mmCIF file with all atom_site columns, C-alpha atoms in Angstrom:
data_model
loop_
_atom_site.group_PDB
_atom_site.id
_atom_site.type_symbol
_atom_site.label_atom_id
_atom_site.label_alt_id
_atom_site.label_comp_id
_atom_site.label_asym_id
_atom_site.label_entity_id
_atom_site.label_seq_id
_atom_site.pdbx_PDB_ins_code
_atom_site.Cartn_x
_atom_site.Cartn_y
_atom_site.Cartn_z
_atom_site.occupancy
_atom_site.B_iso_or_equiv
_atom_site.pdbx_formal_charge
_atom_site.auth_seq_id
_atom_site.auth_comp_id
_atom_site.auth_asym_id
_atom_site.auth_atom_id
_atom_site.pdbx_PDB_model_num
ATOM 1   C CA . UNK A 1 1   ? -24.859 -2.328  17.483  1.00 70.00 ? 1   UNK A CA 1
ATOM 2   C CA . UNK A 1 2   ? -24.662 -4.713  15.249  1.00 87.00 ? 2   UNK A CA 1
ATOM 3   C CA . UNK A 1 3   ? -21.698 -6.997  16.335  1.00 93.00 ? 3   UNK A CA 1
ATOM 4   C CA . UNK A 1 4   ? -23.946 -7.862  19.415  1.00 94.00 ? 4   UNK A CA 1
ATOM 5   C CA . UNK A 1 5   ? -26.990 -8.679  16.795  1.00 96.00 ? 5   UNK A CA 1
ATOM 6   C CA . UNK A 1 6   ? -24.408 -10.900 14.972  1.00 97.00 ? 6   UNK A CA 1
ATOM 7   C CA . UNK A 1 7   ? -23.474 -12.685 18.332  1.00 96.00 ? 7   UNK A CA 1
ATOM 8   C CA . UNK A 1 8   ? -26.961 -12.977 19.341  1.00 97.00 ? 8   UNK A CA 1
ATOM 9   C CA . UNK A 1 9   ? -28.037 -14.407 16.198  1.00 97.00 ? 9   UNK A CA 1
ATOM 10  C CA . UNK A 1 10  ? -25.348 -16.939 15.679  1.00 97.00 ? 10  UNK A CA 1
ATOM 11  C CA . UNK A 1 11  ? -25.945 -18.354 19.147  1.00 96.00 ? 11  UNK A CA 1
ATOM 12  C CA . UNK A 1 12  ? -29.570 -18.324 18.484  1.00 97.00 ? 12  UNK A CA 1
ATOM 13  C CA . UNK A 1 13  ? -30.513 -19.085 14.828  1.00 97.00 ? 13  UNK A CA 1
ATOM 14  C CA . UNK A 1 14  ? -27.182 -19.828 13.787  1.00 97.00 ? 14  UNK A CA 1
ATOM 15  C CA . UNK A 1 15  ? -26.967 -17.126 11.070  1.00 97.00 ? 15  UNK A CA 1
ATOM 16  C CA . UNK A 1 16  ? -27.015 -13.140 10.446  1.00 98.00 ? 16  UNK A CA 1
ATOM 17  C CA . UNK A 1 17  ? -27.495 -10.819 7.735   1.00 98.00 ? 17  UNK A CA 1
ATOM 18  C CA . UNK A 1 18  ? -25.739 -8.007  8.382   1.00 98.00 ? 18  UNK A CA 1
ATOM 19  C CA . UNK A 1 19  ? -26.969 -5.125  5.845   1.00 96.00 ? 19  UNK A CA 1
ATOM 20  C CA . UNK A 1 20  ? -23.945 -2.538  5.110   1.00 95.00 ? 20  UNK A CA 1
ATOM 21  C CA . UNK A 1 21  ? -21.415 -4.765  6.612   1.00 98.00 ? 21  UNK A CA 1
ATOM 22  C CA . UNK A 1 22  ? -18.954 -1.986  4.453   1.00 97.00 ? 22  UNK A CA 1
ATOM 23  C CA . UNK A 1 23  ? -19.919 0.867   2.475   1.00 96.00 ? 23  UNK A CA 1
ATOM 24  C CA . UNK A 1 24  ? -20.084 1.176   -1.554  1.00 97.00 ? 24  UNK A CA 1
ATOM 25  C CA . UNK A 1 25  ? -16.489 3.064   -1.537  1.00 97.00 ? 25  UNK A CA 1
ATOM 26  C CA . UNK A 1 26  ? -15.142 0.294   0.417   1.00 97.00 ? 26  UNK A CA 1
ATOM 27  C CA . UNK A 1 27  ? -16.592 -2.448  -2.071  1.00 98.00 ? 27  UNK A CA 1
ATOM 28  C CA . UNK A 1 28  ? -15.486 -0.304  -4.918  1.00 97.00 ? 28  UNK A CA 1
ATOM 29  C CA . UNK A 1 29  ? -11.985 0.086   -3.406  1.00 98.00 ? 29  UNK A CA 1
ATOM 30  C CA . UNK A 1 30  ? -11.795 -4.147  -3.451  1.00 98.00 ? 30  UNK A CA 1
ATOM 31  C CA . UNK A 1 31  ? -12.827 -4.550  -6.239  1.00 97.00 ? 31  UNK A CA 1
ATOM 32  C CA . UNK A 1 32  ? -10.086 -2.313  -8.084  1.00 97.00 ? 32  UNK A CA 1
ATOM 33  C CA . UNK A 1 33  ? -7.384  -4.834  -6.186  1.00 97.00 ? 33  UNK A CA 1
ATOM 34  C CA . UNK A 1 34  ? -9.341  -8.164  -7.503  1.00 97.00 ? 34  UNK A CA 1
ATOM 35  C CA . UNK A 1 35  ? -7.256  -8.866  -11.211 1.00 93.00 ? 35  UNK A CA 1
ATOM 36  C CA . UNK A 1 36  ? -9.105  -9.508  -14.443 1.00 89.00 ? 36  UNK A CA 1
ATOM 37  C CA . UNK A 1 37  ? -8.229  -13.320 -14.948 1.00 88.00 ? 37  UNK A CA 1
ATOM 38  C CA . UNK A 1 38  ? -9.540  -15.478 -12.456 1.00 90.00 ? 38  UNK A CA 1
ATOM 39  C CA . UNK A 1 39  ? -9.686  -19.211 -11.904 1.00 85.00 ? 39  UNK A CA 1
ATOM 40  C CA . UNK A 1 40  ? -12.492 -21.301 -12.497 1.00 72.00 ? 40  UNK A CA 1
ATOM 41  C CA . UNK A 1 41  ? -14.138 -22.565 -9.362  1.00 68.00 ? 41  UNK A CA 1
ATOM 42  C CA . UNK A 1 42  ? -13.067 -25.756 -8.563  1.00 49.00 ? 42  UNK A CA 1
ATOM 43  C CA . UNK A 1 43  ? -15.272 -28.533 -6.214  1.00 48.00 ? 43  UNK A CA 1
ATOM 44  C CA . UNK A 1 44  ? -13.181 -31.090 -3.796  1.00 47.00 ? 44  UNK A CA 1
ATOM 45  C CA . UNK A 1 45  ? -10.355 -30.749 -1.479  1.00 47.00 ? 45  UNK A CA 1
ATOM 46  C CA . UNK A 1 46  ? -6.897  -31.148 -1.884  1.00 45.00 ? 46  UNK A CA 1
ATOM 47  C CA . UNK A 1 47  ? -6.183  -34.268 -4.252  1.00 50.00 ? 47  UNK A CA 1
ATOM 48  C CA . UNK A 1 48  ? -9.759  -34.647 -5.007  1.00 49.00 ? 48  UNK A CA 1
ATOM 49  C CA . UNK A 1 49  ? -10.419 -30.961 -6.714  1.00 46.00 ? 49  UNK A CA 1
ATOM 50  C CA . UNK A 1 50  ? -12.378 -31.152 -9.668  1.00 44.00 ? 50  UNK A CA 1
ATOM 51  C CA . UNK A 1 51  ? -13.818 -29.341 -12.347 1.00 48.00 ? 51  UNK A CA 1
ATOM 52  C CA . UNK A 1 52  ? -17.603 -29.523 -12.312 1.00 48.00 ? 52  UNK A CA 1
ATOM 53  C CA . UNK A 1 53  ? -19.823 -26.806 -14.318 1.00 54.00 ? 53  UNK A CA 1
ATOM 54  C CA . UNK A 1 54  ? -22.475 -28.841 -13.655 1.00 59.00 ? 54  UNK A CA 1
ATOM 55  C CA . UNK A 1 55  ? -22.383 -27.750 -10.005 1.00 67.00 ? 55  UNK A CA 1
ATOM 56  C CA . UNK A 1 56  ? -20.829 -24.567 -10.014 1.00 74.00 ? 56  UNK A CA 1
ATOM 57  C CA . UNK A 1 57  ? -20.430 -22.102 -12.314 1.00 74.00 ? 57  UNK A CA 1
ATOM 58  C CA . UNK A 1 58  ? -18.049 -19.136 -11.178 1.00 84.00 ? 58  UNK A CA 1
ATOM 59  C CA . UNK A 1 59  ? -14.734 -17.586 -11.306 1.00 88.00 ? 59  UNK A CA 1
ATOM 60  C CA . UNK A 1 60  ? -12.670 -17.248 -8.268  1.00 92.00 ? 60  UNK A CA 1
ATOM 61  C CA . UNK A 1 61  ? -9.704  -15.830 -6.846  1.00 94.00 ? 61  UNK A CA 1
ATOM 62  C CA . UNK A 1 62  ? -7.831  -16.079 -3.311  1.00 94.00 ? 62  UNK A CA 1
ATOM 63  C CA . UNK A 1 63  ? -7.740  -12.737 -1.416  1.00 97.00 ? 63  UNK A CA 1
ATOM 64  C CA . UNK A 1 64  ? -3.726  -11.971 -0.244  1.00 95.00 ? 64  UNK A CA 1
ATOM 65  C CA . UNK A 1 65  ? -2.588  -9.265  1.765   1.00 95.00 ? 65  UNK A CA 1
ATOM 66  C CA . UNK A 1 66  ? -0.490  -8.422  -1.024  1.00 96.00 ? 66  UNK A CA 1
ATOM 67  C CA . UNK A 1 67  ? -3.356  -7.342  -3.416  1.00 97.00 ? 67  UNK A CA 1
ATOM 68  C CA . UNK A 1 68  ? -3.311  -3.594  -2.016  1.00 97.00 ? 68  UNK A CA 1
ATOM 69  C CA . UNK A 1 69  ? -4.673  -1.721  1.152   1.00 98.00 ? 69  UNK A CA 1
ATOM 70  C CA . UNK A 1 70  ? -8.608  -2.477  0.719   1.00 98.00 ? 70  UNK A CA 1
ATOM 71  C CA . UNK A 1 71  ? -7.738  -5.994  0.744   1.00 98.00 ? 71  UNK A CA 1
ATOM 72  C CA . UNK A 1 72  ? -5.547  -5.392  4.286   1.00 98.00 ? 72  UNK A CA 1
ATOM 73  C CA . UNK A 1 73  ? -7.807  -3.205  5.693   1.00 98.00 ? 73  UNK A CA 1
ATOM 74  C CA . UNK A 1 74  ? -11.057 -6.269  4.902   1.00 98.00 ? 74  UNK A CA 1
ATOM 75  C CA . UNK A 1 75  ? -8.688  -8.819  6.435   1.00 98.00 ? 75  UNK A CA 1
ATOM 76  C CA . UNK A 1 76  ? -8.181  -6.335  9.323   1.00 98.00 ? 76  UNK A CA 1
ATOM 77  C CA . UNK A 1 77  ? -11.786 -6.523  9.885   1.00 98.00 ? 77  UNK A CA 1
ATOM 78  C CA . UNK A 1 78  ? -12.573 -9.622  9.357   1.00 98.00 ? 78  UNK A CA 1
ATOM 79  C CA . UNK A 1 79  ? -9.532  -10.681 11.984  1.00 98.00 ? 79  UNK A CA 1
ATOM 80  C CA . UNK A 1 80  ? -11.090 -8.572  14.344  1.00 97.00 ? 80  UNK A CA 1
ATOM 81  C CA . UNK A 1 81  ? -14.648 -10.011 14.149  1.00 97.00 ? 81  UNK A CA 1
ATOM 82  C CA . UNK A 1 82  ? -12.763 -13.443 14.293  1.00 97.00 ? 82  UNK A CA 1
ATOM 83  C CA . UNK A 1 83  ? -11.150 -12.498 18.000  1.00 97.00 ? 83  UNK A CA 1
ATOM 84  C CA . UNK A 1 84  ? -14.858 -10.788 19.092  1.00 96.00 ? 84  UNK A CA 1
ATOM 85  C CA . UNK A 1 85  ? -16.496 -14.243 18.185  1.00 97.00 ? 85  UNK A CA 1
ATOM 86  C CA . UNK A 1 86  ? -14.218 -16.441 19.958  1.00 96.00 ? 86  UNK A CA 1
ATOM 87  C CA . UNK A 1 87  ? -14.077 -14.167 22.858  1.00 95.00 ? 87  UNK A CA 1
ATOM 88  C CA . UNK A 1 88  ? -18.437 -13.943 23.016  1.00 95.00 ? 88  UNK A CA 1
ATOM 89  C CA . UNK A 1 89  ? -18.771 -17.188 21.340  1.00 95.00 ? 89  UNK A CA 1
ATOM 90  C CA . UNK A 1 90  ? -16.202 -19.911 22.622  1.00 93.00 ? 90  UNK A CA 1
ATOM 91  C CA . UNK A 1 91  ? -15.695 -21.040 19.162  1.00 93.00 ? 91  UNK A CA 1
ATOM 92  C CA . UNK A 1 92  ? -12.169 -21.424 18.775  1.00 94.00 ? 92  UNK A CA 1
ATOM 93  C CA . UNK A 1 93  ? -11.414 -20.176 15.794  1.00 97.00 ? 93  UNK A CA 1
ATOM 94  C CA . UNK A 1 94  ? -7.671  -19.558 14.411  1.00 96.00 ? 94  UNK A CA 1
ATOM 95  C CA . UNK A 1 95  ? -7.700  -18.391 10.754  1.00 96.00 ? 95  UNK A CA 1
ATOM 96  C CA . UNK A 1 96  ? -9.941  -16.827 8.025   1.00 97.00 ? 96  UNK A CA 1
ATOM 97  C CA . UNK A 1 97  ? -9.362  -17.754 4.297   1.00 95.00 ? 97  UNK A CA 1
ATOM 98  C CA . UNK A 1 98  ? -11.618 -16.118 1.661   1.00 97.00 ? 98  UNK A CA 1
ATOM 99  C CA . UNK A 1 99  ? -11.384 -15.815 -1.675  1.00 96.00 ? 99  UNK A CA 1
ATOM 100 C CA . UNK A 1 100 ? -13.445 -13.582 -4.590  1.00 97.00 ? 100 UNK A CA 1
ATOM 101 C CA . UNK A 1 101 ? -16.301 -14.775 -6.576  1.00 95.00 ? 101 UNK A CA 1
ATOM 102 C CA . UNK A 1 102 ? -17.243 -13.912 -10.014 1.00 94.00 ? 102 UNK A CA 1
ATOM 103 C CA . UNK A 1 103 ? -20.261 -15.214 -11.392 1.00 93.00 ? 103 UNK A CA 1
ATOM 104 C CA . UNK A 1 104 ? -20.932 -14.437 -15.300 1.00 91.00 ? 104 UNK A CA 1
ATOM 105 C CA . UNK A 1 105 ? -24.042 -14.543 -16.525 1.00 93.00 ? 105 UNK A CA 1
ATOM 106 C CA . UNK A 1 106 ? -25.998 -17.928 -16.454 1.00 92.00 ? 106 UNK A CA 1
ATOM 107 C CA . UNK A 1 107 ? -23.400 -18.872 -13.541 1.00 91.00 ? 107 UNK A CA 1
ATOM 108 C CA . UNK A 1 108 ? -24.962 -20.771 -10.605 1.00 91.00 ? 108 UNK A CA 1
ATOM 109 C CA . UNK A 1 109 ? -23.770 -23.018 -7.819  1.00 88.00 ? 109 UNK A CA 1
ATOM 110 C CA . UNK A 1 110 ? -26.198 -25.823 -7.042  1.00 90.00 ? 110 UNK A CA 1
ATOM 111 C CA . UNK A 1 111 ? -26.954 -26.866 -3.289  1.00 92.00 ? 111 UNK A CA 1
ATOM 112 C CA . UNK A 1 112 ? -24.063 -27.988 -0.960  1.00 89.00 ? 112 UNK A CA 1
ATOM 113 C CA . UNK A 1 113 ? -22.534 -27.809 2.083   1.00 90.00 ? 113 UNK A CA 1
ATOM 114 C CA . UNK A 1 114 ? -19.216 -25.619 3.210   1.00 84.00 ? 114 UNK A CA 1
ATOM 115 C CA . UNK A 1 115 ? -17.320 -28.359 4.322   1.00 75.00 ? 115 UNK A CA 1
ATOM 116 C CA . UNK A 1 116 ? -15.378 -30.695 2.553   1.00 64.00 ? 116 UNK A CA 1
ATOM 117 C CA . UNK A 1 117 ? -16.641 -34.669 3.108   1.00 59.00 ? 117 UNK A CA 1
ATOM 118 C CA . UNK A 1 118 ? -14.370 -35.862 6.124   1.00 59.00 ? 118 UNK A CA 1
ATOM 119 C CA . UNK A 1 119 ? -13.068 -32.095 6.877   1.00 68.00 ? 119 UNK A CA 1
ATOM 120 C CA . UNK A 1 120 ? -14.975 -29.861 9.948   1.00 74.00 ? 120 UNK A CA 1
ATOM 121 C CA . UNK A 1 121 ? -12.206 -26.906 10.004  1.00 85.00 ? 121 UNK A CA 1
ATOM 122 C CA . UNK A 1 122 ? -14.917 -24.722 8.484   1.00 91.00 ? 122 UNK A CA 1
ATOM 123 C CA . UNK A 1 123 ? -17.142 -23.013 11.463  1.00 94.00 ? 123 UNK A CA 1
ATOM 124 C CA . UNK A 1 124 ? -18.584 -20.118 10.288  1.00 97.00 ? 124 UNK A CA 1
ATOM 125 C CA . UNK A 1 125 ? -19.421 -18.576 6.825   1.00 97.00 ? 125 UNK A CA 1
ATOM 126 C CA . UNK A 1 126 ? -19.345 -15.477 5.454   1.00 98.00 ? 126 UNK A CA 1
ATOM 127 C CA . UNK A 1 127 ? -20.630 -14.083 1.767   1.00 98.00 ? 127 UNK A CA 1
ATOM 128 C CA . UNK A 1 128 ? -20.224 -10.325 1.478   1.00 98.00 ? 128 UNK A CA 1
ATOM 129 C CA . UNK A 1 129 ? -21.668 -9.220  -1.573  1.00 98.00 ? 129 UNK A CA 1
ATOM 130 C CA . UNK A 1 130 ? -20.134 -6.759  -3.993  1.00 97.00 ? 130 UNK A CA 1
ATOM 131 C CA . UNK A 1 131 ? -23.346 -5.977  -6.793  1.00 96.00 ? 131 UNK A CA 1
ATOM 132 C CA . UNK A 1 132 ? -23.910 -2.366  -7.065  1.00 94.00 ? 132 UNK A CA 1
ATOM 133 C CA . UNK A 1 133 ? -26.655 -2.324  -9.263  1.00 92.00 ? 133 UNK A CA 1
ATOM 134 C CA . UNK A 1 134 ? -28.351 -5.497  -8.482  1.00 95.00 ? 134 UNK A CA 1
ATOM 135 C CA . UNK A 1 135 ? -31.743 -5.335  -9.324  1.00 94.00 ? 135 UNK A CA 1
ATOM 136 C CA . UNK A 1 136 ? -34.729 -7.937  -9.176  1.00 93.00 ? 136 UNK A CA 1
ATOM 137 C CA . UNK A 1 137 ? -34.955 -10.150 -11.743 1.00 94.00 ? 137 UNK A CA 1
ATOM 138 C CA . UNK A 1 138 ? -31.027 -9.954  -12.228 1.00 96.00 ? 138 UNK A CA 1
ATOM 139 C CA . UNK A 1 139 ? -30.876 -13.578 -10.176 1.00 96.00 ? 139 UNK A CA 1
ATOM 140 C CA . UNK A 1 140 ? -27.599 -14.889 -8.651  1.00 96.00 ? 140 UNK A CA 1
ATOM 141 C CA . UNK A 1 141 ? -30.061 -14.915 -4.478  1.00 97.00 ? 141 UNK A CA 1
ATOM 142 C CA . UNK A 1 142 ? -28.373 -17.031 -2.152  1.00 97.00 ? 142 UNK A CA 1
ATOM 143 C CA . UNK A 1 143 ? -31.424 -19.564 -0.718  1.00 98.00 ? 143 UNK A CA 1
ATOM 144 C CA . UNK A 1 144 ? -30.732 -21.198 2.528   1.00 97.00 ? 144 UNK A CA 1
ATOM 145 C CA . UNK A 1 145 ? -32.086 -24.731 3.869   1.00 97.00 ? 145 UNK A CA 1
ATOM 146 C CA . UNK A 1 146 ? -32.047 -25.923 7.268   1.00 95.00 ? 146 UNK A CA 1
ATOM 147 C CA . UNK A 1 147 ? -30.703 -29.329 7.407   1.00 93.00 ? 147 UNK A CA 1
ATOM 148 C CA . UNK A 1 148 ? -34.161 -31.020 6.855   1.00 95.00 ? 148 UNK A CA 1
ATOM 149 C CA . UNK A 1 149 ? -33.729 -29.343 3.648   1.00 95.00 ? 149 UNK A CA 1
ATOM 150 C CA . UNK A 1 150 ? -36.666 -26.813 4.223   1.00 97.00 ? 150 UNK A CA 1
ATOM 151 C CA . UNK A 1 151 ? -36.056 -22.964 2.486   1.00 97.00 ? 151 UNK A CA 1
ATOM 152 C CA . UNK A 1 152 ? -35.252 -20.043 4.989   1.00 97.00 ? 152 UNK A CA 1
ATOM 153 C CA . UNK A 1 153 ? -34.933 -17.562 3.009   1.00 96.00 ? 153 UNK A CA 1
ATOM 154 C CA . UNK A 1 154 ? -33.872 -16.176 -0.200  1.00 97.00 ? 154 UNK A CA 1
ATOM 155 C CA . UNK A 1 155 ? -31.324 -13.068 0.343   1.00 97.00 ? 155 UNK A CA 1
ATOM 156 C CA . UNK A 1 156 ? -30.689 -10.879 -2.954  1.00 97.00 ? 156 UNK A CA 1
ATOM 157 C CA . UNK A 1 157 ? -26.861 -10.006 -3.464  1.00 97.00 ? 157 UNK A CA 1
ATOM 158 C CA . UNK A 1 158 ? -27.138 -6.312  -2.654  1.00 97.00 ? 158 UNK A CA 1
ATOM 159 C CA . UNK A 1 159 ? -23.649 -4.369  -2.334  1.00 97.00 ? 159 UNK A CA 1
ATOM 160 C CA . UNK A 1 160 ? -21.936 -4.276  1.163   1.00 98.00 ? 160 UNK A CA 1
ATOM 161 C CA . UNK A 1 161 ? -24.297 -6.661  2.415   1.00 98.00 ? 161 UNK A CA 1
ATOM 162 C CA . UNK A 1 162 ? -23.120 -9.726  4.464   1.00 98.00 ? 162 UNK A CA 1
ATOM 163 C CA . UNK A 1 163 ? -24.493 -13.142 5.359   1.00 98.00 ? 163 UNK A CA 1
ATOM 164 C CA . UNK A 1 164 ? -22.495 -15.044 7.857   1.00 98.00 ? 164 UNK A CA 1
ATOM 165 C CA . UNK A 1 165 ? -24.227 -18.634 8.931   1.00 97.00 ? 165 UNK A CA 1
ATOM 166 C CA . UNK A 1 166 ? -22.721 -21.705 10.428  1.00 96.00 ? 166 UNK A CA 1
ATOM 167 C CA . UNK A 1 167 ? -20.980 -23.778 7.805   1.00 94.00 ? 167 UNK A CA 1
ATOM 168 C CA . UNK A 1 168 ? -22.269 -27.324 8.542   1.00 91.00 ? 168 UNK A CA 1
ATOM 169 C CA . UNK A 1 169 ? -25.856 -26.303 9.616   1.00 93.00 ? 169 UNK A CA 1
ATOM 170 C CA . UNK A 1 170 ? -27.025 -24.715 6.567   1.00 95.00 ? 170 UNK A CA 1
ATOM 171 C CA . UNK A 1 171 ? -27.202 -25.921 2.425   1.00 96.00 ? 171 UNK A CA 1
ATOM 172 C CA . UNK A 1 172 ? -27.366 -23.270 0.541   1.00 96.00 ? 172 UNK A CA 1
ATOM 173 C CA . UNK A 1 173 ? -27.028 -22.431 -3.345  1.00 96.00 ? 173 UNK A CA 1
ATOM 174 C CA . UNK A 1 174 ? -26.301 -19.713 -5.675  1.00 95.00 ? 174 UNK A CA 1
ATOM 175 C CA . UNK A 1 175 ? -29.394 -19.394 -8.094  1.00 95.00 ? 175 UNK A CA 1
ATOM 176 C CA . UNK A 1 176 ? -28.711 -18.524 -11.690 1.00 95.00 ? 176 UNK A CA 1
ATOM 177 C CA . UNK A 1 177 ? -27.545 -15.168 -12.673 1.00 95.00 ? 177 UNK A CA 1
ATOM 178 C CA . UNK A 1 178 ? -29.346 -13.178 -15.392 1.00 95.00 ? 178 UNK A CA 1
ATOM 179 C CA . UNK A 1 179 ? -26.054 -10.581 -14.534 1.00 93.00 ? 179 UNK A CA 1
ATOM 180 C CA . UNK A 1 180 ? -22.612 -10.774 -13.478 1.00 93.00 ? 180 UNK A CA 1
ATOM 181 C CA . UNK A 1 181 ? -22.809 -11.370 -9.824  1.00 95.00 ? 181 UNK A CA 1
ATOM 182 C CA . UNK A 1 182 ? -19.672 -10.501 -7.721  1.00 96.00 ? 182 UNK A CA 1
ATOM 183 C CA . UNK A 1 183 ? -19.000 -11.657 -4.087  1.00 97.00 ? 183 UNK A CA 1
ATOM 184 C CA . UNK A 1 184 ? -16.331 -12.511 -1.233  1.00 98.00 ? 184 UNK A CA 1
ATOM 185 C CA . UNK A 1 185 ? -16.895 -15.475 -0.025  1.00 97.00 ? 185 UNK A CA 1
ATOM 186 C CA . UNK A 1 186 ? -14.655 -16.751 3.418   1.00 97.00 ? 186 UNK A CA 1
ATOM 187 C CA . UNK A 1 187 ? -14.708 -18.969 6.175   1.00 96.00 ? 187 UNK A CA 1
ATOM 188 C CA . UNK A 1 188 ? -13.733 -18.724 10.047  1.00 97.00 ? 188 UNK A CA 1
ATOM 189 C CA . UNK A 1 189 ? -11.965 -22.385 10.913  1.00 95.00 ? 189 UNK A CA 1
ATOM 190 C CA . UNK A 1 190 ? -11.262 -24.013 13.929  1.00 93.00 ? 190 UNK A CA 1
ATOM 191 C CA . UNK A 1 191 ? -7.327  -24.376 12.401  1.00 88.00 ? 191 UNK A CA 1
ATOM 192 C CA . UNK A 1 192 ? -4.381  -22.528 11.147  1.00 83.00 ? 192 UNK A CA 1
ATOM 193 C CA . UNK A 1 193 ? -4.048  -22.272 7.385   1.00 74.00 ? 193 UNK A CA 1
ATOM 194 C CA . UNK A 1 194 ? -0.443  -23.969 6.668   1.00 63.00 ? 194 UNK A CA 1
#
């Protein structure tokens, strides 16, 4: 089953990809609810957000309940797999925020952290990717470091797939898309969203 490969692999390695997390009619059914006009990425936290195309490159949007039923029912989910990993886990984690990512073509996001400087609320990552027709050479691969900056791997953005990692352990980057690459990006943390 594989919630108990996702356990298992977060306690050992520290991250998981877990190959059709949802189905293609479930990422089709999101993406209907996501709106046309997004939000240019932003880098920073609170009073210290920035624009930065030098560092990232995408479009994004904030994922709300009230953005129809396949947004509910992925937030349903995703609440559920938060209250399996504390209970296996121990990691006390009280909220999930997550937002959708739209990279256009060119877009990148260069190698960072997913914490903000001074902030630790941000346990565990997740990236669930939303490309239907990705194909090589289309670009847009996540590539993970460990924190001696060494490559891991180098994970294509294949529809319905999802990578969950811990967020302090592991830079990663977006590399350049030759496509529009689309993905849900969130994050488990250790406190409430206010």
């Amino acid at each position: 089953m594989s919630i108990d490969k996702l356990i298992d692999s977060l306690a050992s390695q520290g991250w998981y990809v877990w190959d059709d997390f949802l189905d293609l009619s479930d990422v089709q059914a999101i993406k209907q609810c996501i709106p046309e006009t997004l939000q240019d990425a932003r880098i920073g936290y609170l009073n210290t957000l920035q624009d930065n195309k030098g560092i990232r490159g995408d479009q994004t949007v904030w994922l709300e309940s009230n953005m129809g039923a396949p947004i509910v029912r992925y937030l349903d989910k995703m609440e559920s797999l938060r209250q399996e990993l504390n209970y296996q886990l121990f990691l006390g984690l009280r909220d999930f925020e997550t937002h959708f990512c739209r990279y256009p073509n060119g877009g990148f996001y260069k190698k960072h952290v997913d914490n903000f400087k001074g902030q630790g609320r941000r346990k565990i990552t997740t990236v669930l990717y939303m490309n239907e027709s990705w194909q090589l050479g289309d670009g847009g691969e996540l590539v993970m470091y460990d924190l001696q900056d060494k490559a891991l791997f180098k994970l294509e953005p294949l529809a319905g797939r999802m990578v969950f990692f811990l967020s302090e352990d592991f830079p990663h980057e977006v590399l350049p898309t030759q496509q529009k690459r689309e993905s849900i990006a969130g994050w488990f943390l250790t406190e409430k969203i206010l």
